[in-house]
Amino acid sequence: MPPTIVLNYTLHDPPLTDEGHGQCTVLRESLKQRLEGETDIAIVVSPLKRTLQTALGSLDWLIERGIPITADAGWQETSAKPCDTGSPVSKLAAEFPSVDFSGVDPVFPDKTSPAGSKYFPTRGAIIARAQSCLRSLYQRPEKWLIVVSHGGFLRMGVSGWWFSNSDYRIFDFDGSPDTELPLKLVQWESTVAGGLGQSTTSPVEIGSGLREDEEEPVSAP
């Protein structure tokens, strides 16, 4: 009999599972080979527990060398369900002391009140947030920018590509933030199936699957 998978959206800011920690080990070895000899690197991470644990579990060898790791609320997941809503920064900073939380948006983890409107789970808000994240990255001086984020946001807002759990893709910027055109990414041919070869090779249209701003949210099953 195949295993039964039950998705529980009511868990607040859940940590990685044992399987997730195991996937980090595989990811770690791949990234070490890919980035061997590189030093001009920065790490940006979504301030949710599972992404923080993924960053520390797969990039510890860089952090130990003094590579900065910075939490950025812009890279959090798309929905406002408990599983995609973060914990107070004070608690996260105590649990993950090697991460710099000083620049996290003070409104975090609010995603439902008017103050947190930029994090609403709507098409307009998500695409605008993704563009803000990309423009912020573009301004950074480092050669390599490692972003530990979430599959939904990366697919629907940022890149238009699916990401399997713990897999990664490598992109270059296409265009300039000095124009009014959206900032886009061009993927390396070597990661079209994911850096671990575990992701689908079929892209999707950015914004597809997201509800429009005027639509009512759909409750989780």
mmCIF file of C-alpha atoms in Angstrom:
data_model
loop_
_atom_site.group_PDB
_atom_site.id
_atom_site.type_symbol
_atom_site.label_atom_id
_atom_site.label_comp_id
_atom_site.label_asym_id
_atom_site.label_seq_id
_atom_site.Cartn_x
_atom_site.Cartn_y
_atom_site.Cartn_z
ATOM 1 C CA MET A 1 0.000 0.000 0.000
ATOM 2 C CA PRO A 2 1.326 3.488 -0.834
ATOM 3 C CA PRO A 3 1.832 5.821 2.143
ATOM 4 C CA THR A 4 -0.936 8.212 3.133
ATOM 5 C CA ILE A 5 0.143 11.846 3.191
ATOM 6 C CA VAL A 6 -1.859 14.288 5.297
ATOM 7 C CA LEU A 7 -1.150 17.989 4.904
ATOM 8 C CA ASN A 8 -1.716 19.959 8.103
ATOM 9 C CA TYR A 9 -1.950 23.673 7.366
ATOM 10 C CA THR A 10 -2.842 24.504 10.973
ATOM 11 C CA LEU A 11 0.663 23.975 12.382
ATOM 12 C CA HIS A 12 2.159 27.342 13.180
ATOM 13 C CA ASP A 13 5.620 27.938 11.678
ATOM 14 C CA PRO A 14 6.526 24.226 11.725
ATOM 15 C CA PRO A 15 10.158 23.068 11.822
ATOM 16 C CA LEU A 16 11.752 20.646 9.399
ATOM 17 C CA THR A 17 10.834 16.990 9.656
ATOM 18 C CA ASP A 18 13.467 14.279 10.029
ATOM 19 C CA GLU A 19 13.184 13.752 6.281
ATOM 20 C CA GLY A 20 13.786 17.457 5.734
ATOM 21 C CA HIS A 21 16.966 17.377 7.790
ATOM 22 C CA GLY A 22 18.124 14.410 5.717
ATOM 23 C CA GLN A 23 17.471 16.345 2.515
ATOM 24 C CA CYS A 24 19.634 19.165 3.858
ATOM 25 C CA THR A 25 22.562 16.764 4.082
ATOM 26 C CA VAL A 26 22.271 15.952 0.369
ATOM 27 C CA LEU A 27 21.841 19.625 -0.508
ATOM 28 C CA ARG A 28 24.890 20.543 1.577
ATOM 29 C CA GLU A 29 27.185 18.193 -0.338
ATOM 30 C CA SER A 30 25.953 19.424 -3.714
ATOM 31 C CA LEU A 31 26.417 23.086 -2.808
ATOM 32 C CA LYS A 32 29.906 22.427 -1.422
ATOM 33 C CA GLN A 33 30.925 20.947 -4.765
ATOM 34 C CA ARG A 34 29.207 23.684 -6.767
ATOM 35 C CA LEU A 35 30.729 26.565 -4.779
ATOM 36 C CA GLU A 36 34.171 25.126 -4.136
ATOM 37 C CA GLY A 37 36.701 27.959 -4.011
ATOM 38 C CA GLU A 38 34.077 30.739 -4.068
ATOM 39 C CA THR A 39 34.331 33.381 -1.348
ATOM 40 C CA ASP A 40 32.250 36.343 -2.568
ATOM 41 C CA ILE A 41 28.946 35.057 -1.181
ATOM 42 C CA ALA A 42 26.008 36.262 0.909
ATOM 43 C CA ILE A 43 23.075 34.259 2.274
ATOM 44 C CA VAL A 44 19.524 35.605 2.511
ATOM 45 C CA VAL A 45 16.875 33.528 4.256
ATOM 46 C CA SER A 46 13.141 33.670 4.881
ATOM 47 C CA PRO A 47 12.546 34.071 8.644
ATOM 48 C CA LEU A 48 10.434 30.933 8.994
ATOM 49 C CA LYS A 49 11.760 28.046 11.041
ATOM 50 C CA ARG A 50 11.970 25.524 8.220
ATOM 51 C CA THR A 51 13.951 27.853 5.955
ATOM 52 C CA LEU A 52 16.226 28.925 8.801
ATOM 53 C CA GLN A 53 16.905 25.278 9.622
ATOM 54 C CA THR A 54 17.500 24.517 5.942
ATOM 55 C CA ALA A 55 20.019 27.351 5.673
ATOM 56 C CA LEU A 56 21.900 26.309 8.801
ATOM 57 C CA GLY A 57 21.809 22.630 7.884
ATOM 58 C CA SER A 58 23.076 23.039 4.325
ATOM 59 C CA LEU A 59 25.228 26.186 4.496
ATOM 60 C CA ASP A 60 26.891 25.836 7.900
ATOM 61 C CA TRP A 61 30.277 25.418 6.215
ATOM 62 C CA LEU A 62 29.918 28.889 4.681
ATOM 63 C CA ILE A 63 28.595 30.495 7.868
ATOM 64 C CA GLU A 64 31.554 29.077 9.799
ATOM 65 C CA ARG A 65 33.836 30.891 7.322
ATOM 66 C CA GLY A 66 32.176 34.192 8.184
ATOM 67 C CA ILE A 67 29.769 34.412 5.230
ATOM 68 C CA PRO A 68 26.897 36.657 6.411
ATOM 69 C CA ILE A 69 23.394 35.203 6.730
ATOM 70 C CA THR A 70 20.557 37.714 6.865
ATOM 71 C CA ALA A 71 16.836 37.133 7.440
ATOM 72 C CA ASP A 72 14.482 38.990 5.103
ATOM 73 C CA ALA A 73 10.690 38.881 5.532
ATOM 74 C CA GLY A 74 10.261 39.570 1.834
ATOM 75 C CA TRP A 75 11.191 35.975 1.033
ATOM 76 C CA GLN A 76 8.512 34.318 3.199
ATOM 77 C CA GLU A 77 5.881 32.002 1.729
ATOM 78 C CA THR A 78 2.747 33.236 -0.045
ATOM 79 C CA SER A 79 -0.198 32.173 2.129
ATOM 80 C CA ALA A 80 -1.427 33.537 5.452
ATOM 81 C CA LYS A 81 -2.151 30.067 6.826
ATOM 82 C CA PRO A 82 -0.534 29.216 10.176
ATOM 83 C CA CYS A 83 2.051 26.991 8.498
ATOM 84 C CA ASP A 84 3.282 29.946 6.424
ATOM 85 C CA THR A 85 3.136 32.556 9.195
ATOM 86 C CA GLY A 86 6.329 33.258 11.100
ATOM 87 C CA SER A 87 7.156 33.485 14.784
ATOM 88 C CA PRO A 88 8.131 36.648 16.705
ATOM 89 C CA VAL A 89 11.615 37.822 15.788
ATOM 90 C CA SER A 90 12.675 37.850 19.448
ATOM 91 C CA LYS A 91 12.062 34.112 19.676
ATOM 92 C CA LEU A 92 13.735 33.387 16.351
ATOM 93 C CA ALA A 93 16.825 35.412 17.261
ATOM 94 C CA ALA A 94 17.203 33.409 20.468
ATOM 95 C CA GLU A 95 16.819 30.103 18.629
ATOM 96 C CA PHE A 96 19.020 31.021 15.653
ATOM 97 C CA PRO A 97 21.746 33.311 17.045
ATOM 98 C CA SER A 98 24.008 33.047 13.985
ATOM 99 C CA VAL A 99 21.389 34.732 11.787
ATOM 100 C CA ASP A 100 21.147 38.526 11.489
ATOM 101 C CA PHE A 101 17.507 39.512 12.112
ATOM 102 C CA SER A 102 18.209 43.237 12.533
ATOM 103 C CA GLY A 103 16.774 44.168 9.126
ATOM 104 C CA VAL A 104 13.553 42.134 9.316
ATOM 105 C CA ASP A 105 10.503 44.265 8.568
ATOM 106 C CA PRO A 106 9.012 45.294 11.954
ATOM 107 C CA VAL A 107 5.544 44.285 10.740
ATOM 108 C CA PHE A 108 6.634 40.628 10.508
ATOM 109 C CA PRO A 109 4.965 38.149 11.016
ATOM 110 C CA ASP A 110 1.732 40.041 10.289
ATOM 111 C CA LYS A 111 0.219 39.031 6.933
ATOM 112 C CA THR A 112 -3.446 39.889 7.477
ATOM 113 C CA SER A 113 -3.843 43.437 8.853
ATOM 114 C CA PRO A 114 -3.559 46.635 6.774
ATOM 115 C CA ALA A 115 -0.052 47.126 8.190
ATOM 116 C CA GLY A 116 1.012 43.815 6.663
ATOM 117 C CA SER A 117 -0.663 44.380 3.287
ATOM 118 C CA LYS A 118 2.577 43.909 1.338
ATOM 119 C CA TYR A 119 2.510 40.264 2.512
ATOM 120 C CA PHE A 120 -1.131 39.581 1.565
ATOM 121 C CA PRO A 121 -1.640 36.253 -0.293
ATOM 122 C CA THR A 122 -2.871 37.963 -3.452
ATOM 123 C CA ARG A 123 -1.452 38.162 -6.955
ATOM 124 C CA GLY A 124 -0.673 41.867 -6.884
ATOM 125 C CA ALA A 125 0.981 41.793 -3.475
ATOM 126 C CA ILE A 126 3.059 38.683 -4.175
ATOM 127 C CA ILE A 127 4.368 39.863 -7.542
ATOM 128 C CA ALA A 128 5.178 43.295 -6.107
ATOM 129 C CA ARG A 129 6.973 41.665 -3.167
ATOM 130 C CA ALA A 130 8.938 39.406 -5.503
ATOM 131 C CA GLN A 131 10.063 42.373 -7.581
ATOM 132 C CA SER A 132 11.121 44.221 -4.440
ATOM 133 C CA CYS A 133 13.156 41.192 -3.354
ATOM 134 C CA LEU A 134 14.840 40.899 -6.750
ATOM 135 C CA ARG A 135 15.687 44.588 -6.881
ATOM 136 C CA SER A 136 17.188 44.366 -3.417
ATOM 137 C CA LEU A 137 19.358 41.433 -4.514
ATOM 138 C CA TYR A 138 20.418 43.239 -7.673
ATOM 139 C CA GLN A 139 21.868 46.063 -5.578
ATOM 140 C CA ARG A 140 24.079 43.747 -3.539
ATOM 141 C CA PRO A 141 27.788 43.613 -4.408
ATOM 142 C CA GLU A 142 28.436 39.897 -3.887
ATOM 143 C CA LYS A 143 29.025 37.562 -6.830
ATOM 144 C CA TRP A 144 26.938 34.726 -5.349
ATOM 145 C CA LEU A 145 23.625 35.375 -3.595
ATOM 146 C CA ILE A 146 22.143 32.299 -1.964
ATOM 147 C CA VAL A 147 18.448 32.695 -1.144
ATOM 148 C CA VAL A 148 16.703 30.130 1.066
ATOM 149 C CA SER A 149 13.010 30.665 0.456
ATOM 150 C CA HIS A 150 9.826 28.695 -0.326
ATOM 151 C CA GLY A 151 8.671 26.784 -3.382
ATOM 152 C CA GLY A 152 5.381 28.620 -3.788
ATOM 153 C CA PHE A 153 6.845 32.108 -3.628
ATOM 154 C CA LEU A 154 9.814 31.211 -5.821
ATOM 155 C CA ARG A 155 7.563 29.625 -8.429
ATOM 156 C CA MET A 156 4.566 31.965 -8.538
ATOM 157 C CA GLY A 157 6.247 35.275 -7.720
ATOM 158 C CA VAL A 158 9.952 35.132 -8.498
ATOM 159 C CA SER A 159 11.057 32.696 -11.179
ATOM 160 C CA GLY A 160 8.213 30.740 -12.788
ATOM 161 C CA TRP A 161 9.937 27.413 -12.000
ATOM 162 C CA TRP A 162 8.952 24.566 -9.684
ATOM 163 C CA PHE A 163 11.302 23.669 -6.834
ATOM 164 C CA SER A 164 11.247 20.233 -5.251
ATOM 165 C CA ASN A 165 11.957 20.167 -1.514
ATOM 166 C CA SER A 166 15.624 21.047 -0.867
ATOM 167 C CA ASP A 167 16.438 21.377 -4.579
ATOM 168 C CA TYR A 168 17.943 24.562 -5.987
ATOM 169 C CA ARG A 169 18.328 26.499 -9.214
ATOM 170 C CA ILE A 170 20.889 29.071 -10.365
ATOM 171 C CA PHE A 171 19.900 32.258 -12.172
ATOM 172 C CA ASP A 172 21.440 35.390 -13.641
ATOM 173 C CA PHE A 173 19.612 38.694 -13.770
ATOM 174 C CA ASP A 174 18.038 39.703 -17.074
ATOM 175 C CA GLY A 175 17.512 43.435 -17.280
ATOM 176 C CA SER A 176 18.073 46.327 -14.947
ATOM 177 C CA PRO A 177 16.044 47.778 -12.063
ATOM 178 C CA ASP A 178 16.645 51.222 -13.540
ATOM 179 C CA THR A 179 13.847 50.598 -16.053
ATOM 180 C CA GLU A 180 10.099 50.317 -15.453
ATOM 181 C CA LEU A 181 10.085 46.777 -16.835
ATOM 182 C CA PRO A 182 9.894 43.875 -14.368
ATOM 183 C CA LEU A 183 13.254 42.465 -13.346
ATOM 184 C CA LYS A 184 13.564 38.918 -14.698
ATOM 185 C CA LEU A 185 15.832 35.937 -14.206
ATOM 186 C CA VAL A 186 17.557 33.632 -16.680
ATOM 187 C CA GLN A 187 18.283 30.148 -15.412
ATOM 188 C CA TRP A 188 21.523 28.281 -15.954
ATOM 189 C CA GLU A 189 21.091 25.363 -18.315
ATOM 190 C CA SER A 190 22.776 23.080 -15.782
ATOM 191 C CA THR A 191 19.941 23.487 -13.258
ATOM 192 C CA VAL A 192 16.871 23.257 -15.520
ATOM 193 C CA ALA A 193 16.007 20.002 -13.731
ATOM 194 C CA GLY A 194 17.228 21.463 -10.436
ATOM 195 C CA GLY A 195 20.743 21.395 -9.054
ATOM 196 C CA LEU A 196 19.963 17.978 -7.564
ATOM 197 C CA GLY A 197 18.027 16.865 -10.642
ATOM 198 C CA GLN A 198 14.822 16.502 -8.639
ATOM 199 C CA SER A 199 12.676 19.344 -10.029
ATOM 200 C CA THR A 200 10.359 19.457 -13.023
ATOM 201 C CA THR A 201 11.658 20.983 -16.245
ATOM 202 C CA SER A 202 8.354 22.667 -17.127
ATOM 203 C CA PRO A 203 8.057 26.375 -16.221
ATOM 204 C CA VAL A 204 4.833 28.172 -15.320
ATOM 205 C CA GLU A 205 3.649 31.731 -15.839
ATOM 206 C CA ILE A 206 4.550 34.000 -12.948
ATOM 207 C CA GLY A 207 1.386 34.883 -11.051
ATOM 208 C CA SER A 208 -0.514 31.801 -12.169
ATOM 209 C CA GLY A 209 -2.549 30.137 -9.445
ATOM 210 C CA LEU A 210 -2.728 33.249 -7.296
ATOM 211 C CA ARG A 211 -6.027 34.866 -6.364
ATOM 212 C CA GLU A 212 -6.716 38.401 -7.458
ATOM 213 C CA ASP A 213 -6.785 41.118 -4.810
ATOM 214 C CA GLU A 214 -10.567 41.374 -4.747
ATOM 215 C CA GLU A 215 -11.171 37.635 -4.343
ATOM 216 C CA GLU A 216 -11.966 36.047 -1.015
ATOM 217 C CA PRO A 217 -9.332 33.635 0.311
ATOM 218 C CA VAL A 218 -10.023 29.916 0.042
ATOM 219 C CA SER A 219 -9.892 28.038 3.327
ATOM 220 C CA ALA A 220 -7.398 25.222 3.646
ATOM 221 C CA PRO A 221 -8.890 21.735 3.473
#
